[in-house]
CSV table of C-alpha atoms in Angstrom, one decimal:
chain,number,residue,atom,x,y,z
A,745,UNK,CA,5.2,3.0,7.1
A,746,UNK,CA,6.4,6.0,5.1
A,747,UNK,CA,4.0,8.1,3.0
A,748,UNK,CA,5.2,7.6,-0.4
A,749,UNK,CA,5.7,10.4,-2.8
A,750,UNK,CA,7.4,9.9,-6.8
A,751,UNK,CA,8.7,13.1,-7.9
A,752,UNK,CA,10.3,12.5,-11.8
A,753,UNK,CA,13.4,14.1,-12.7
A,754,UNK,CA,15.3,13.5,-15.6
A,755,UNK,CA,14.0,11.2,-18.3
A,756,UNK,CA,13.5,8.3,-16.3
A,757,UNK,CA,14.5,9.1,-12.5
A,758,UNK,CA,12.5,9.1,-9.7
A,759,UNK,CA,13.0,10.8,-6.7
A,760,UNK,CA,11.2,9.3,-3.8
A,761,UNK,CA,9.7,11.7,-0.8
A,762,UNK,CA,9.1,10.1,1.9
A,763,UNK,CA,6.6,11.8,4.7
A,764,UNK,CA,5.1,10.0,7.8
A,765,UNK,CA,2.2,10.8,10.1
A,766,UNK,CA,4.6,11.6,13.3
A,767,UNK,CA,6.2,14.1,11.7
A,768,UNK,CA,3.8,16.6,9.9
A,769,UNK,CA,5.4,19.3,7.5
A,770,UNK,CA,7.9,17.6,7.2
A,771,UNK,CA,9.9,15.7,4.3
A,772,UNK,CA,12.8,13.3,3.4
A,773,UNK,CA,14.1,13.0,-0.3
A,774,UNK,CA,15.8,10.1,-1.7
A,775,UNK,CA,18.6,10.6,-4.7
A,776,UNK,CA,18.2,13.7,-5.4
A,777,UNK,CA,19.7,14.0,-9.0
A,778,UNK,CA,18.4,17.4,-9.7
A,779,UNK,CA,17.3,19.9,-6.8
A,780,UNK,CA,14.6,21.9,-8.6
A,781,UNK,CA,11.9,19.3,-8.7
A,782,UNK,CA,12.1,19.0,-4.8
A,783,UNK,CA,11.8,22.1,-4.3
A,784,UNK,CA,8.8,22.5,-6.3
A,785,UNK,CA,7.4,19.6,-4.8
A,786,UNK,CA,8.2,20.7,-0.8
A,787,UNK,CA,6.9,24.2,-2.0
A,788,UNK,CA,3.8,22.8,-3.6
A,789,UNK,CA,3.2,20.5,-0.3
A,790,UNK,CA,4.1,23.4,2.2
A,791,UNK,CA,6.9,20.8,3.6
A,792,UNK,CA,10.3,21.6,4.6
A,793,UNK,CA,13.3,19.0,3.9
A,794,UNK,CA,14.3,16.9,7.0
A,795,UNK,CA,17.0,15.1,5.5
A,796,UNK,CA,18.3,13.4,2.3
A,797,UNK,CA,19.1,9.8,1.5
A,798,UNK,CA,21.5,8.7,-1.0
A,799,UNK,CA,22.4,5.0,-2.4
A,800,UNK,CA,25.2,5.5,-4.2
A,801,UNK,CA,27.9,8.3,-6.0
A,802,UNK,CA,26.3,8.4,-9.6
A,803,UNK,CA,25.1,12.5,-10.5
A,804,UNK,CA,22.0,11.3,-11.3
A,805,UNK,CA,21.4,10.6,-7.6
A,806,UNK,CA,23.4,13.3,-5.5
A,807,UNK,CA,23.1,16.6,-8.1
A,808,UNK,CA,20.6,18.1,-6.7
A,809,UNK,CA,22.2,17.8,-3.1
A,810,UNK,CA,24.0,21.0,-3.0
A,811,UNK,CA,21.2,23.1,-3.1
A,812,UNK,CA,19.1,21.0,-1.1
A,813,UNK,CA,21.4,20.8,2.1
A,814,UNK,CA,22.4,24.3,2.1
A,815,UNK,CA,20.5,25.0,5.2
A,816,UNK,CA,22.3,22.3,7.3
A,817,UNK,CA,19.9,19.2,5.8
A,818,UNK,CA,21.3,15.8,6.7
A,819,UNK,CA,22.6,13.7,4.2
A,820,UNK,CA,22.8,10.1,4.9
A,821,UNK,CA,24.5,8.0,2.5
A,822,UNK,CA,27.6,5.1,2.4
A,823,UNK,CA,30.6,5.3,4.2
A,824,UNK,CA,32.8,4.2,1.8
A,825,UNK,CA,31.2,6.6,-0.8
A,826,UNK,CA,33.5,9.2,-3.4
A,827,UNK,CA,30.4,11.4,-3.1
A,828,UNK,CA,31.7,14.0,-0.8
A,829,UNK,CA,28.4,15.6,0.2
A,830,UNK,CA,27.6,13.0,2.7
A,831,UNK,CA,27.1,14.5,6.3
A,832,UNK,CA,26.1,10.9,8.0
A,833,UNK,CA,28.1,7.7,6.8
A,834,UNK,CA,26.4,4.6,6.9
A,835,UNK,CA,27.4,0.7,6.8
A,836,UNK,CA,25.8,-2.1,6.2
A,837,UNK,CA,23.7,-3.5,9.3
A,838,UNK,CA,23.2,0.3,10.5
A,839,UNK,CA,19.6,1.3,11.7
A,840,UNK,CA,18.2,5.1,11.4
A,841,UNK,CA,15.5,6.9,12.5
A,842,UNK,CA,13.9,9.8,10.0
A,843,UNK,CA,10.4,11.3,10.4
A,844,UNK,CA,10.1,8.9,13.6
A,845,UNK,CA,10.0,5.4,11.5
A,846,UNK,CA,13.5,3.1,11.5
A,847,UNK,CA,15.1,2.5,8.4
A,848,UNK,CA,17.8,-0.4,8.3
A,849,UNK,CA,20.6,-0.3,6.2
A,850,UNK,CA,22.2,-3.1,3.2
A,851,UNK,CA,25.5,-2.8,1.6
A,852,UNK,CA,24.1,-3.6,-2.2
A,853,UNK,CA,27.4,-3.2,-4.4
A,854,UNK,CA,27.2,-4.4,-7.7
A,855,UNK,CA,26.0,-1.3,-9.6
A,856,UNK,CA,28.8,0.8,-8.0
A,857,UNK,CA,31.2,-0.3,-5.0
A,858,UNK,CA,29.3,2.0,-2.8
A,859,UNK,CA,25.7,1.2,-3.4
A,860,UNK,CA,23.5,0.7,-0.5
A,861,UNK,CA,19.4,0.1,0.0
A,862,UNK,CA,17.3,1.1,2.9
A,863,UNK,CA,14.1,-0.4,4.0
A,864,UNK,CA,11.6,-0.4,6.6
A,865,UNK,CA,11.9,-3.0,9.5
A,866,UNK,CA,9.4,-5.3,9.3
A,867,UNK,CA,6.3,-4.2,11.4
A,868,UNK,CA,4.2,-6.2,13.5
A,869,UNK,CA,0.6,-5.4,11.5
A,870,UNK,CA,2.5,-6.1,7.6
A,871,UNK,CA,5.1,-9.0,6.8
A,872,UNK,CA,6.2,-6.9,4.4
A,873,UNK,CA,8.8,-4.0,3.8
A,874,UNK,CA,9.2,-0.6,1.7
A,875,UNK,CA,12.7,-1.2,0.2
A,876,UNK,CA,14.3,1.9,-1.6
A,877,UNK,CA,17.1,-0.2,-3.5
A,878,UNK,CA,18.5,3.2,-5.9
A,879,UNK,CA,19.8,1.4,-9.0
A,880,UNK,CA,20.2,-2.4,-8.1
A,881,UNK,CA,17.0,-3.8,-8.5
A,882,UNK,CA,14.3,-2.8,-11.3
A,883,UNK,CA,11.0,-4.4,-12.1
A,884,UNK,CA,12.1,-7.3,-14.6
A,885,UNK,CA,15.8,-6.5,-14.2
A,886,UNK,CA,18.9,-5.1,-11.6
A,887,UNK,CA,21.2,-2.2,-12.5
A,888,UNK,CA,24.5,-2.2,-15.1
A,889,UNK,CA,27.5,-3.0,-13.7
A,890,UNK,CA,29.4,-0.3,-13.7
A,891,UNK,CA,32.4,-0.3,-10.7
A,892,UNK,CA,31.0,-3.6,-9.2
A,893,UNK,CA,31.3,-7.4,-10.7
A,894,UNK,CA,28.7,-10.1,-11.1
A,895,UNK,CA,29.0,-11.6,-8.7
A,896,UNK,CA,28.6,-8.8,-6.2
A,897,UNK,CA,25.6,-7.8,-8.1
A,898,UNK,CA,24.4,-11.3,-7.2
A,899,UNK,CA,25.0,-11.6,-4.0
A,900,UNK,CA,23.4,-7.8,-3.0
A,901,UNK,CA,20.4,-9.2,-5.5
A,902,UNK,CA,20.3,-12.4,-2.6
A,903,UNK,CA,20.0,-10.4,0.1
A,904,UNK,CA,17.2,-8.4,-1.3
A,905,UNK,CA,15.8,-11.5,-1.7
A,906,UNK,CA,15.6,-12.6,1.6
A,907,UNK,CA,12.9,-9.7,2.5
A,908,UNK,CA,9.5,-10.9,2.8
A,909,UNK,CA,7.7,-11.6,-1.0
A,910,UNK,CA,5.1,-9.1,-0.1
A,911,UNK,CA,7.8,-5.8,-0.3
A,912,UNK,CA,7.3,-2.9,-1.9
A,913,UNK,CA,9.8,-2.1,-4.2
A,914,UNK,CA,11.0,1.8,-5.0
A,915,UNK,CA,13.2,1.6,-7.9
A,916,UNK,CA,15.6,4.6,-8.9
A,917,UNK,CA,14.5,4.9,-12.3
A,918,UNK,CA,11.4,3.4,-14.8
A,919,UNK,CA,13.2,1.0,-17.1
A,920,UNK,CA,10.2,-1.3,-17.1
A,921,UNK,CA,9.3,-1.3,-20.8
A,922,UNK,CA,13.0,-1.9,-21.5
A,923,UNK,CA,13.9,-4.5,-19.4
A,924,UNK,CA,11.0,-6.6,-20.3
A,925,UNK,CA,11.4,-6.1,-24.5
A,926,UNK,CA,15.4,-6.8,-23.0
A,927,UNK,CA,14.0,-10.0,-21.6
A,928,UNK,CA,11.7,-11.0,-24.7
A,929,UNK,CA,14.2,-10.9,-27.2
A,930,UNK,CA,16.5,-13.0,-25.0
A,931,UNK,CA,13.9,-15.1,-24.2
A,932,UNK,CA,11.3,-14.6,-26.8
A,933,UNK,CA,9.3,-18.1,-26.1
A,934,UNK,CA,9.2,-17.7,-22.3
């Protein structure tokens, strides 16, 4: 399993790092909305930049990517994607390998038409998997709908669903305390 590293950006973005024991010095950053916080993170760390992971088009998840990839960094991200910094198209069903650990891929569209998760196969010693879902699933609620309709949205929120119960879940943003006053006042006696 990845090493698992939140580095904030924005108001409310997180930018995941992933590092893994096979592959010391080494980093992989996930929606990069805004390159400077990376680079004072890998600085900080003494880690260079493997690749970079995008889940779907928005800014606030490939505007950092520019600077980032400038020295020939792989950028993995959907096929069907108007982002046009993407240097390895993926589908849905694909499988990776970064930092020596597999990542699978899911067509999530719903959010945007483009949107896709990546997680960690299951392993042998854990039932469950680290799921970095960008902006389709949030604790106590999924993303807007933006490109996408609802029922896409609920049919990308099934398949997440069918990952094992104990998954960890890394979320593109920290809407928490919104979602859930979201949910009281629409629900105030549950």
């Amino acid at each position: 399993m990845y090493q698992l590293y939140p580095v904030p950006a924005f108001q409310d973005n997180y930018i995941w790092m992933l590092q893994h024991p096979k592959q010391p010095g080494l980093a992989v950053a996930i929606d990069p909305g805004q390159s400077e916080p990376v680079t004072a993170w890998l600085d900080q760390n003494n880690l260079k930049l493997a690749a970079i992971l995008v889940t779907h088009h928005h800014p606030d998840h490939t505007g950092g990517i520019a600077q980032l990839s400038g020295d020939g960094v792989p950028v993995y991200g959907p096929a069907d994607s108007p982002f046009a910094g993407i240097t390895h198209p993926l589908n849905d069903g694909d499988l990776i390998e970064l930092l020596g650990q597999p990542l699978s891929i899911k067509a999530v569209p719903g959010h945007t038409l483009d949107h896709i998760a990546y997680y960690t196969p299951i392993e042998e010693s854990s039932s469950g998997c680290q799921l970095f879902c960008g902006d389709t699933l949030f604790i106590a609620g999924c993303g807007r709908l933006f490109e996408g309709t609802a029922d896409m949205m609920y049919h990308s929120l099934a398949k997440l669903s069918t990952l094992p119960a104990d998954s960890q879940v890394y979320c593109a943003h920290e809407y928490t305390l919104a979602n859930l006053a979201f949910a009281n006042s629409v629900t105030p006696d549950n």
